[in-house]
GROMACS .gro file of N, CA and C in nm:
model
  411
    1UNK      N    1   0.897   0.763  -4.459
    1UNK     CA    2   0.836   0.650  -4.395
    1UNK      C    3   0.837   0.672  -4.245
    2UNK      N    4   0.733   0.658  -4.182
    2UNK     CA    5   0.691   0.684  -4.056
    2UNK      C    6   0.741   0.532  -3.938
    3UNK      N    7   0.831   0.589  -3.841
    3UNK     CA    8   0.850   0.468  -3.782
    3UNK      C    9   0.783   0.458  -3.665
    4UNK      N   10   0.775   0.300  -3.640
    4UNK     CA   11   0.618   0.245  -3.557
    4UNK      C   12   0.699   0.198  -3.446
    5UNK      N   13   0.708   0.276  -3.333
    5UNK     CA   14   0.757   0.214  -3.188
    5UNK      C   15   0.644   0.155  -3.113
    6UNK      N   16   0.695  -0.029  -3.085
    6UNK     CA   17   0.578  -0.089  -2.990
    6UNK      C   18   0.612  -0.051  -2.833
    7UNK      N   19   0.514   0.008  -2.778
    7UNK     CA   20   0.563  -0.037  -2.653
    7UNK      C   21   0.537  -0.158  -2.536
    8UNK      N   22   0.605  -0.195  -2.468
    8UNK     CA   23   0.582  -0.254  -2.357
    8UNK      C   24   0.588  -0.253  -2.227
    9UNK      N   25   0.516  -0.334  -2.149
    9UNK     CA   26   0.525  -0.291  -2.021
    9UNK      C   27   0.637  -0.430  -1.926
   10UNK      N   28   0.730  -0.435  -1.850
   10UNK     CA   29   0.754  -0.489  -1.736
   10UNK      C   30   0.639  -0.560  -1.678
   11UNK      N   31   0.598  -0.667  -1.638
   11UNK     CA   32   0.557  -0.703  -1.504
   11UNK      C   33   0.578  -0.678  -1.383
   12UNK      N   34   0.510  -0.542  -1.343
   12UNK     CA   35   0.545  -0.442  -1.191
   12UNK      C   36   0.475  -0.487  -1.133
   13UNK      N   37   0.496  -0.484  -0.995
   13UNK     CA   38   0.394  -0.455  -0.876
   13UNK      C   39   0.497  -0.328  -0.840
   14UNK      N   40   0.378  -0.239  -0.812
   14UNK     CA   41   0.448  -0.109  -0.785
   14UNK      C   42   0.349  -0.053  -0.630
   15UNK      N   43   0.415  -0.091  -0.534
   15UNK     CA   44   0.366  -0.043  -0.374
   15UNK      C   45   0.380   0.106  -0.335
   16UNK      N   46   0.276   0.144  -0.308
   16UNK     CA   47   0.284   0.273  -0.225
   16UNK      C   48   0.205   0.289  -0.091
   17UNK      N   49   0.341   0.327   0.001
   17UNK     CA   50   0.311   0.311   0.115
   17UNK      C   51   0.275   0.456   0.187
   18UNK      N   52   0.131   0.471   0.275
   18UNK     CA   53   0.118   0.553   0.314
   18UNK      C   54   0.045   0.663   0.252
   19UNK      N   55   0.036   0.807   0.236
   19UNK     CA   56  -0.047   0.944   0.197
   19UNK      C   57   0.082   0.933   0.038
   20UNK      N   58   0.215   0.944   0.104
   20UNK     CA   59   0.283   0.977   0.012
   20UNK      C   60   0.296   0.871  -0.097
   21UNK      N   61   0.268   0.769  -0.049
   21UNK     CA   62   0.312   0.651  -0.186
   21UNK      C   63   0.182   0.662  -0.229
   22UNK      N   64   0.036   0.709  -0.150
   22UNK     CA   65  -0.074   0.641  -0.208
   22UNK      C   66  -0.079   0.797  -0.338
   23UNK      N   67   0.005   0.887  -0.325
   23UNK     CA   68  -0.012   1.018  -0.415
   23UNK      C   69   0.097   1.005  -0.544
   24UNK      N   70   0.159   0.923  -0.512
   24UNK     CA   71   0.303   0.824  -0.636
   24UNK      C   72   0.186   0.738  -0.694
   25UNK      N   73   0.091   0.659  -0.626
   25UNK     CA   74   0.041   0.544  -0.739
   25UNK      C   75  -0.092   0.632  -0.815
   26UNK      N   76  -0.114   0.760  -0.770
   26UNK     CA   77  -0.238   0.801  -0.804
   26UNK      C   78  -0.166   0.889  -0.913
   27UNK      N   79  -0.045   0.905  -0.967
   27UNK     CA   80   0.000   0.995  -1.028
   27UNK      C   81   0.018   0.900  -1.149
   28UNK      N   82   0.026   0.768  -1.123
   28UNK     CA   83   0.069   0.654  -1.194
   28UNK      C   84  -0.048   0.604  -1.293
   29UNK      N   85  -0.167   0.625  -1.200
   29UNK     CA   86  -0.254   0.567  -1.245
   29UNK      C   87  -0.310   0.670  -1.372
   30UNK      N   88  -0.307   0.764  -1.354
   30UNK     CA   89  -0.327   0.891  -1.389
   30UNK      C   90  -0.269   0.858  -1.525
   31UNK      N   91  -0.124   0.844  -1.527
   31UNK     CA   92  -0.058   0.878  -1.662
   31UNK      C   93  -0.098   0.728  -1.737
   32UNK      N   94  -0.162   0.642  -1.686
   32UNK     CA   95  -0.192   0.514  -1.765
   32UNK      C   96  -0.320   0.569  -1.832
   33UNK      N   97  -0.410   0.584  -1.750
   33UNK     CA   98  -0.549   0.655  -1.813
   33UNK      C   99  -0.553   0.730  -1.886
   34UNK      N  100  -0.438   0.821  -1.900
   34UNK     CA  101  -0.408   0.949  -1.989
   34UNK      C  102  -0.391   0.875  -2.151
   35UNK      N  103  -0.286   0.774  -2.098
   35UNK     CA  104  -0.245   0.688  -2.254
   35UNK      C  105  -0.302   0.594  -2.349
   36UNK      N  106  -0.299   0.689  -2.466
   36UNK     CA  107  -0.399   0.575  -2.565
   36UNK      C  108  -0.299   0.403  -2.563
   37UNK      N  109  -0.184   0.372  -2.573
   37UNK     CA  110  -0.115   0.278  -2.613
   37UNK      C  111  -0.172   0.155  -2.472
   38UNK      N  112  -0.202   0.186  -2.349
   38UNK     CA  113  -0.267   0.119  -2.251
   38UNK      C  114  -0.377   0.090  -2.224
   39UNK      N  115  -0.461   0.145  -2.328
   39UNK     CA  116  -0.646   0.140  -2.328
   39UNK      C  117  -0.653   0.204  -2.235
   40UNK      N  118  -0.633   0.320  -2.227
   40UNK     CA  119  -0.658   0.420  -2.113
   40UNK      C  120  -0.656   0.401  -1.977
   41UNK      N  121  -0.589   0.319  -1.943
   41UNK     CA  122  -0.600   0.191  -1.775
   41UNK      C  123  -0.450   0.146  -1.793
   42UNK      N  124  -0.470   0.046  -1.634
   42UNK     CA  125  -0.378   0.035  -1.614
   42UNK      C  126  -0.328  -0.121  -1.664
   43UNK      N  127  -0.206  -0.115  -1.717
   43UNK     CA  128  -0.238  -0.287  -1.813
   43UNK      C  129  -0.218  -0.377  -1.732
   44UNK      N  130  -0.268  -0.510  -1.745
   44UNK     CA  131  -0.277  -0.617  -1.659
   44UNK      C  132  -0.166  -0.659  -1.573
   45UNK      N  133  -0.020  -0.671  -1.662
   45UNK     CA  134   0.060  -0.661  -1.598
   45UNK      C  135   0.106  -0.571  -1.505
   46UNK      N  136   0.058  -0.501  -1.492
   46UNK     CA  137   0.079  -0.368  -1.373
   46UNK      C  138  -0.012  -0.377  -1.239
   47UNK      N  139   0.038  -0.388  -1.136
   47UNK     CA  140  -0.016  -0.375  -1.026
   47UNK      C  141  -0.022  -0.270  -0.918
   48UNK      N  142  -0.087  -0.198  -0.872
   48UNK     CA  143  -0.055  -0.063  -0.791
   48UNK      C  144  -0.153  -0.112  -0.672
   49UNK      N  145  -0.061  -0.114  -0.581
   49UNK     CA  146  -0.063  -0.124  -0.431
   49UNK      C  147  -0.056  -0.051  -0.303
   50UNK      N  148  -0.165  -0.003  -0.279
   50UNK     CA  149  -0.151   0.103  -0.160
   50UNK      C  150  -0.150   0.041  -0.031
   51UNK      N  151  -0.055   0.049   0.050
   51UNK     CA  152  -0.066   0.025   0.174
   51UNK      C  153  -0.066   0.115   0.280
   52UNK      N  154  -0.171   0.131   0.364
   52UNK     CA  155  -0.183   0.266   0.460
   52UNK      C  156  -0.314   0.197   0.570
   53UNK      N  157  -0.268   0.279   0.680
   53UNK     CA  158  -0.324   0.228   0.796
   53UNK      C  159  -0.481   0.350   0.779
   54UNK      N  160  -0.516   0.407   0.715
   54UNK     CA  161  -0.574   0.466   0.680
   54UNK      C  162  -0.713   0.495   0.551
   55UNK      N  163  -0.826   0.455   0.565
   55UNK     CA  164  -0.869   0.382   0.428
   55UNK      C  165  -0.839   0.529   0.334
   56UNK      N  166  -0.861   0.532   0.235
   56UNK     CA  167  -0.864   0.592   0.115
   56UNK      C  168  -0.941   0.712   0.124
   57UNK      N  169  -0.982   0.822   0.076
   57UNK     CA  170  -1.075   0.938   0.097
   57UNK      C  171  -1.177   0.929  -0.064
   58UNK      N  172  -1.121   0.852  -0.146
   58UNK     CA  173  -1.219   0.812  -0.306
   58UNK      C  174  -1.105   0.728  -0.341
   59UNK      N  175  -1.134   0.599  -0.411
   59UNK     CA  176  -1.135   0.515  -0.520
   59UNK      C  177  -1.054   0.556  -0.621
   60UNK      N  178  -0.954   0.497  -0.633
   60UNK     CA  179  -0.873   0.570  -0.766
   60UNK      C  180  -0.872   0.409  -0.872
   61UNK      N  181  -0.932   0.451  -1.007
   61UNK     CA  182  -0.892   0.370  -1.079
   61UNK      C  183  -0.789   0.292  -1.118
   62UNK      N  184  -0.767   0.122  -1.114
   62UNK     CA  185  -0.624   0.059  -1.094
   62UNK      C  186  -0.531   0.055  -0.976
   63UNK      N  187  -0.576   0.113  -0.844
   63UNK     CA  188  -0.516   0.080  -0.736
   63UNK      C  189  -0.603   0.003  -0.635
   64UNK      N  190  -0.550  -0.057  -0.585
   64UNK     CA  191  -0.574  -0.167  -0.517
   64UNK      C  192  -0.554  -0.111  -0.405
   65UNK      N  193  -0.602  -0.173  -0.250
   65UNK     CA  194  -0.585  -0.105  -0.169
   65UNK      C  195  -0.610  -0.159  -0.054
   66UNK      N  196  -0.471  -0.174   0.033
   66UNK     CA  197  -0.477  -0.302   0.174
   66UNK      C  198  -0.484  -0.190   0.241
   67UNK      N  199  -0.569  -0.176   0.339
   67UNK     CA  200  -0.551  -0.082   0.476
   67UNK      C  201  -0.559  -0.124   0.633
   68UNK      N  202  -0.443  -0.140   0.671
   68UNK     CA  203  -0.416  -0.225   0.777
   68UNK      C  204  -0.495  -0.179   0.917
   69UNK      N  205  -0.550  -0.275   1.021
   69UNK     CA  206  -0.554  -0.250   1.139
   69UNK      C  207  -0.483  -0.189   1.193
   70UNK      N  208  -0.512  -0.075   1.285
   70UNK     CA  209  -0.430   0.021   1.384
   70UNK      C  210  -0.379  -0.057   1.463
   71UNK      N  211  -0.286  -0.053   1.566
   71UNK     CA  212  -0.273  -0.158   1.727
   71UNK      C  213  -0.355  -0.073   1.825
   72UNK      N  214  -0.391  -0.059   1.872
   72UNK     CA  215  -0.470   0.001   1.993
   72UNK      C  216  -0.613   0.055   1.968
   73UNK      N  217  -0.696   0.141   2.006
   73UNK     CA  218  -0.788   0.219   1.925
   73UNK      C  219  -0.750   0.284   1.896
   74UNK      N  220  -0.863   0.370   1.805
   74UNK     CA  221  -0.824   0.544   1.743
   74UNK      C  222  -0.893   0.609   1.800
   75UNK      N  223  -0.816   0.738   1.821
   75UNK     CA  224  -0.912   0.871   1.884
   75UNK      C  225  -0.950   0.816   2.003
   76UNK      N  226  -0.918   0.724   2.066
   76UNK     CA  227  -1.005   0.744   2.194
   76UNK      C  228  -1.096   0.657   2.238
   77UNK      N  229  -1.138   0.561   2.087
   77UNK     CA  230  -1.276   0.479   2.122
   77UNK      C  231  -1.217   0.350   2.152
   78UNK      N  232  -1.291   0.275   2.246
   78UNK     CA  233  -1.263   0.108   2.293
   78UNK      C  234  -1.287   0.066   2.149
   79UNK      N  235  -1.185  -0.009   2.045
   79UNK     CA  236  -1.234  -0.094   1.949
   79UNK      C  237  -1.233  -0.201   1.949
   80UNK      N  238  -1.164  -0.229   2.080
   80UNK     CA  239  -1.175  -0.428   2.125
   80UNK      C  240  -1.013  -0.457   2.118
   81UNK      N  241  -0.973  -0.342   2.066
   81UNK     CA  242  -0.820  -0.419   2.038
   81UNK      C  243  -0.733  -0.349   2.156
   82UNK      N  244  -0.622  -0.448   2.103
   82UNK     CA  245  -0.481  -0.453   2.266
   82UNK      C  246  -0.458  -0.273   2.255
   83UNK      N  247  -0.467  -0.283   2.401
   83UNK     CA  248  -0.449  -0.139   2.484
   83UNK      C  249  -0.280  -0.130   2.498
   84UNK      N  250  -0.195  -0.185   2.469
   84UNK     CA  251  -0.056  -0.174   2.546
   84UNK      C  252   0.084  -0.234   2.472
   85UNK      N  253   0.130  -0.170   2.475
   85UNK     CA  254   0.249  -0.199   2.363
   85UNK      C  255   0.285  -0.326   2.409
   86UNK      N  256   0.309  -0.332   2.560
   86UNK     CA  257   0.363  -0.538   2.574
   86UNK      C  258   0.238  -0.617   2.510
   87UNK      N  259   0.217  -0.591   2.473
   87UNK     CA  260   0.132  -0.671   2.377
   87UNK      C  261   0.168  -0.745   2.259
   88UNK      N  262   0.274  -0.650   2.193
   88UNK     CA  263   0.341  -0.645   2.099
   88UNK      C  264   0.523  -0.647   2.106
   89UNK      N  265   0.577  -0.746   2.153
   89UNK     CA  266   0.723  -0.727   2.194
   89UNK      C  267   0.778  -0.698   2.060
   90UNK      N  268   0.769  -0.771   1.961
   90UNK     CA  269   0.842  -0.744   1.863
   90UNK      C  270   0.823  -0.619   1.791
   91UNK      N  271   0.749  -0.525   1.851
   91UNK     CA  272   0.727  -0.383   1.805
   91UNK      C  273   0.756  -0.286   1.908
   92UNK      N  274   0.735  -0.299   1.989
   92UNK     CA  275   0.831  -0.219   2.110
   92UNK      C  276   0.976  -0.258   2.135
   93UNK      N  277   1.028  -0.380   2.073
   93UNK     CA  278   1.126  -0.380   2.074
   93UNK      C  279   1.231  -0.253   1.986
   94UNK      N  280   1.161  -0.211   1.904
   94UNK     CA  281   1.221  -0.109   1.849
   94UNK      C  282   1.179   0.027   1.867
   95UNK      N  283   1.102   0.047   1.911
   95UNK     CA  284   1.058   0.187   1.938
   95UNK      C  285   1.125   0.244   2.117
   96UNK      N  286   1.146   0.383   2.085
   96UNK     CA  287   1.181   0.460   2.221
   96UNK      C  288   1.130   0.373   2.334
   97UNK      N  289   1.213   0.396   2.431
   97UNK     CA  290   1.119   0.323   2.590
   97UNK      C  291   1.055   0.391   2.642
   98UNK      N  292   0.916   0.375   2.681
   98UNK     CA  293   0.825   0.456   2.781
   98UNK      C  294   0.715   0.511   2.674
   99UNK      N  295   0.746   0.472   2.533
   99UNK     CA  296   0.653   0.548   2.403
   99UNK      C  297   0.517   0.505   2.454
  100UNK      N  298   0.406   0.585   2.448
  100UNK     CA  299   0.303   0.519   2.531
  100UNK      C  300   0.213   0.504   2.359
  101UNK      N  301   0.052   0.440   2.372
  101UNK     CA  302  -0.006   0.451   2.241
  101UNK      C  303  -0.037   0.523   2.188
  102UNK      N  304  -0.102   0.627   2.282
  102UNK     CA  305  -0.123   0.781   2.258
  102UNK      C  306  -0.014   0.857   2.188
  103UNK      N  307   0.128   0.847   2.193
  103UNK     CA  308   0.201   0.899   2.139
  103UNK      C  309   0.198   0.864   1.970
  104UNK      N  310   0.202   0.731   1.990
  104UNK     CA  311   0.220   0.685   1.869
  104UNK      C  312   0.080   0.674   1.754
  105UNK      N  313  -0.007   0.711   1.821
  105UNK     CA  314  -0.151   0.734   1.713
  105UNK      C  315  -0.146   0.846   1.650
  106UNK      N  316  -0.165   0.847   1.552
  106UNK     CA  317  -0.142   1.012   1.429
  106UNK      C  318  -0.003   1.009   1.393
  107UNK      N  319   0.107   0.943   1.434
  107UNK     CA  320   0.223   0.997   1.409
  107UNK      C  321   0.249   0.833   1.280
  108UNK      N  322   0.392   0.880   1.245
  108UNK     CA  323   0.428   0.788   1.125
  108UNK      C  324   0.487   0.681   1.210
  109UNK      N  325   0.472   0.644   1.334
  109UNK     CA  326   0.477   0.532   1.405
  109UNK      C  327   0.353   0.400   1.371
  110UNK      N  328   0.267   0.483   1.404
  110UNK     CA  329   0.122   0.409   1.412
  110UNK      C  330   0.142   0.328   1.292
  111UNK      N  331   0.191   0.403   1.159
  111UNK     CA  332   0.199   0.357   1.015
  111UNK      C  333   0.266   0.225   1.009
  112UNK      N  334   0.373   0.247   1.092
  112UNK     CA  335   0.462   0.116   1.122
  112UNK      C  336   0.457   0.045   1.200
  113UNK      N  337   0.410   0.053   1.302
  113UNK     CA  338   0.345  -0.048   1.412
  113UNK      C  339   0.231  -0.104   1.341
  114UNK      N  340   0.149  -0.059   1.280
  114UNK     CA  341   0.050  -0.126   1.188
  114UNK      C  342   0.072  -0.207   1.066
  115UNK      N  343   0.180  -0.190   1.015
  115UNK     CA  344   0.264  -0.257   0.897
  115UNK      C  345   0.309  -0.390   0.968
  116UNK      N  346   0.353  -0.367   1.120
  116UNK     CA  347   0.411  -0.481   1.160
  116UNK      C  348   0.345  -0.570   1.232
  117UNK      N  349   0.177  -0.517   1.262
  117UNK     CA  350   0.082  -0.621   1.301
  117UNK      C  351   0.044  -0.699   1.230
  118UNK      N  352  -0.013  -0.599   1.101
  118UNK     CA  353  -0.061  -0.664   0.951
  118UNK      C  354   0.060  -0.748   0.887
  119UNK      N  355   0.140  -0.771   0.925
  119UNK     CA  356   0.267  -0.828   0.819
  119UNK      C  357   0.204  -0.957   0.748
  120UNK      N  358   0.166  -1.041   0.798
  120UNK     CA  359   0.128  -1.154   0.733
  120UNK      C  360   0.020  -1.163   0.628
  121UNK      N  361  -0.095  -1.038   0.669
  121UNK     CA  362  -0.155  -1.002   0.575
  121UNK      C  363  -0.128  -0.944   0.391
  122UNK      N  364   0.006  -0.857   0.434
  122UNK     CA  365   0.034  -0.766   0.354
  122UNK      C  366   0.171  -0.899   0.305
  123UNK      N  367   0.208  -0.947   0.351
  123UNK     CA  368   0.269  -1.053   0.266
  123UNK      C  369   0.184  -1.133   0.151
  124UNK      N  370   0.066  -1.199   0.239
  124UNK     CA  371  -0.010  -1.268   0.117
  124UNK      C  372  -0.065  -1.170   0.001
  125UNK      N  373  -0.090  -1.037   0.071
  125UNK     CA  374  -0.135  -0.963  -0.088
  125UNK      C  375  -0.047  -0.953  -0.166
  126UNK      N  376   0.129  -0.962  -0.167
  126UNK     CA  377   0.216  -0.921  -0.255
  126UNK      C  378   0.254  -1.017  -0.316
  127UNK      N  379   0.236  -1.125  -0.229
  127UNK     CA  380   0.241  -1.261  -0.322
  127UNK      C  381   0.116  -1.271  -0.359
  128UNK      N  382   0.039  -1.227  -0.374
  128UNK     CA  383  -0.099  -1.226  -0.521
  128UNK      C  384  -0.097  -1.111  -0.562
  129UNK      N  385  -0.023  -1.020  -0.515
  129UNK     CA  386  -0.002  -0.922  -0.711
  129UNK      C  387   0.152  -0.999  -0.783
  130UNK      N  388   0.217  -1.053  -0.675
  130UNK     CA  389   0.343  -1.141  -0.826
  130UNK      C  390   0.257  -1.256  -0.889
  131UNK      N  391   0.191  -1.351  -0.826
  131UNK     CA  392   0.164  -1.414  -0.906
  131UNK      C  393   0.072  -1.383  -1.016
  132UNK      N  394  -0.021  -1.277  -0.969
  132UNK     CA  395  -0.088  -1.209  -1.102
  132UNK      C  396  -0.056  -1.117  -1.186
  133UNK      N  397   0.052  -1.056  -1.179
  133UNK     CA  398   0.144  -0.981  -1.280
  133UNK      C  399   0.218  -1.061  -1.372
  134UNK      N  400   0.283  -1.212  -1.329
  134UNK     CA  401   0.382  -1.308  -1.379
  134UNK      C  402   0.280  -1.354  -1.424
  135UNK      N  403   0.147  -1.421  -1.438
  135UNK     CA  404   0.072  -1.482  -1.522
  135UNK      C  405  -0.016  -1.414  -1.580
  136UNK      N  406  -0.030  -1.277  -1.649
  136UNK     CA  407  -0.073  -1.229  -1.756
  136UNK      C  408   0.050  -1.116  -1.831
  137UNK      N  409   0.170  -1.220  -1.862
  137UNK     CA  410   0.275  -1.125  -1.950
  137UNK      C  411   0.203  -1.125  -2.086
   0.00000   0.00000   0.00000
């Protein structure tokens, strides 16, 4: 007699932050699609969350995807936004003294100075993947 294991899933929100988390949820997504027991996707209760100051390079099936405002411009171009870290006390409060923006564009600063502009943003998205993970168990 052949025995019949059900499986189930947790109610996750599962965040990946950055190149490296967005290559964790794409590995994720991957092994859901792979599996017959998930309808080849990712199940409702599951949420995959990329957060990166950076948009995406293609669309990955089942991830979702906040990509935050830079603080300053990029590369060089006027984008309308604040030129100067006092702009931002509660983010220069933690970074080196004298860090200028230029330093901090391309580097894994920018990532976090941008996490901490967007905060309020990236709060309300995580409170709408709990509440939509907790209401389709």
């Amino acid at each position: 007699m052949a025995m019949i294991f059900e499986r189930t899933v947790t109610p996750s929100l599962v965040i990946g932050l950055g190149t490296t988390g967005f290559q964790v949820l794409k590995h994720l997504s991957r092994l859901f699609e792979e599996n017959e027991t998930f309808d080849h996707g990712v199940p409702p209760m599951v949420r995959l969350i990329c957060i990166d100051n950076t948009p995406p390079s293609a669309e990955i099936p089942g991830i979702e995807y906040v990509t935050l405002e830079n603080i300053g411009g990029s590369d060089g171009e006027d984008s309308g936004q604040v030129h100067s870290l006092s702009d931002y006390p509660e983010i220069s409060a933690w970074l080196p003294e004298n860090l200028t923006l230029e330093e901090i564009r391309g580097s894994r600063l920018s990532g976090r100075a941008a996490l901490f502009k967007n905060v309020d943003r990236v709060l309300a998205e995580l409170k709408n993947g709990i509440t939509e993970i907790t209401r389709k168990r």
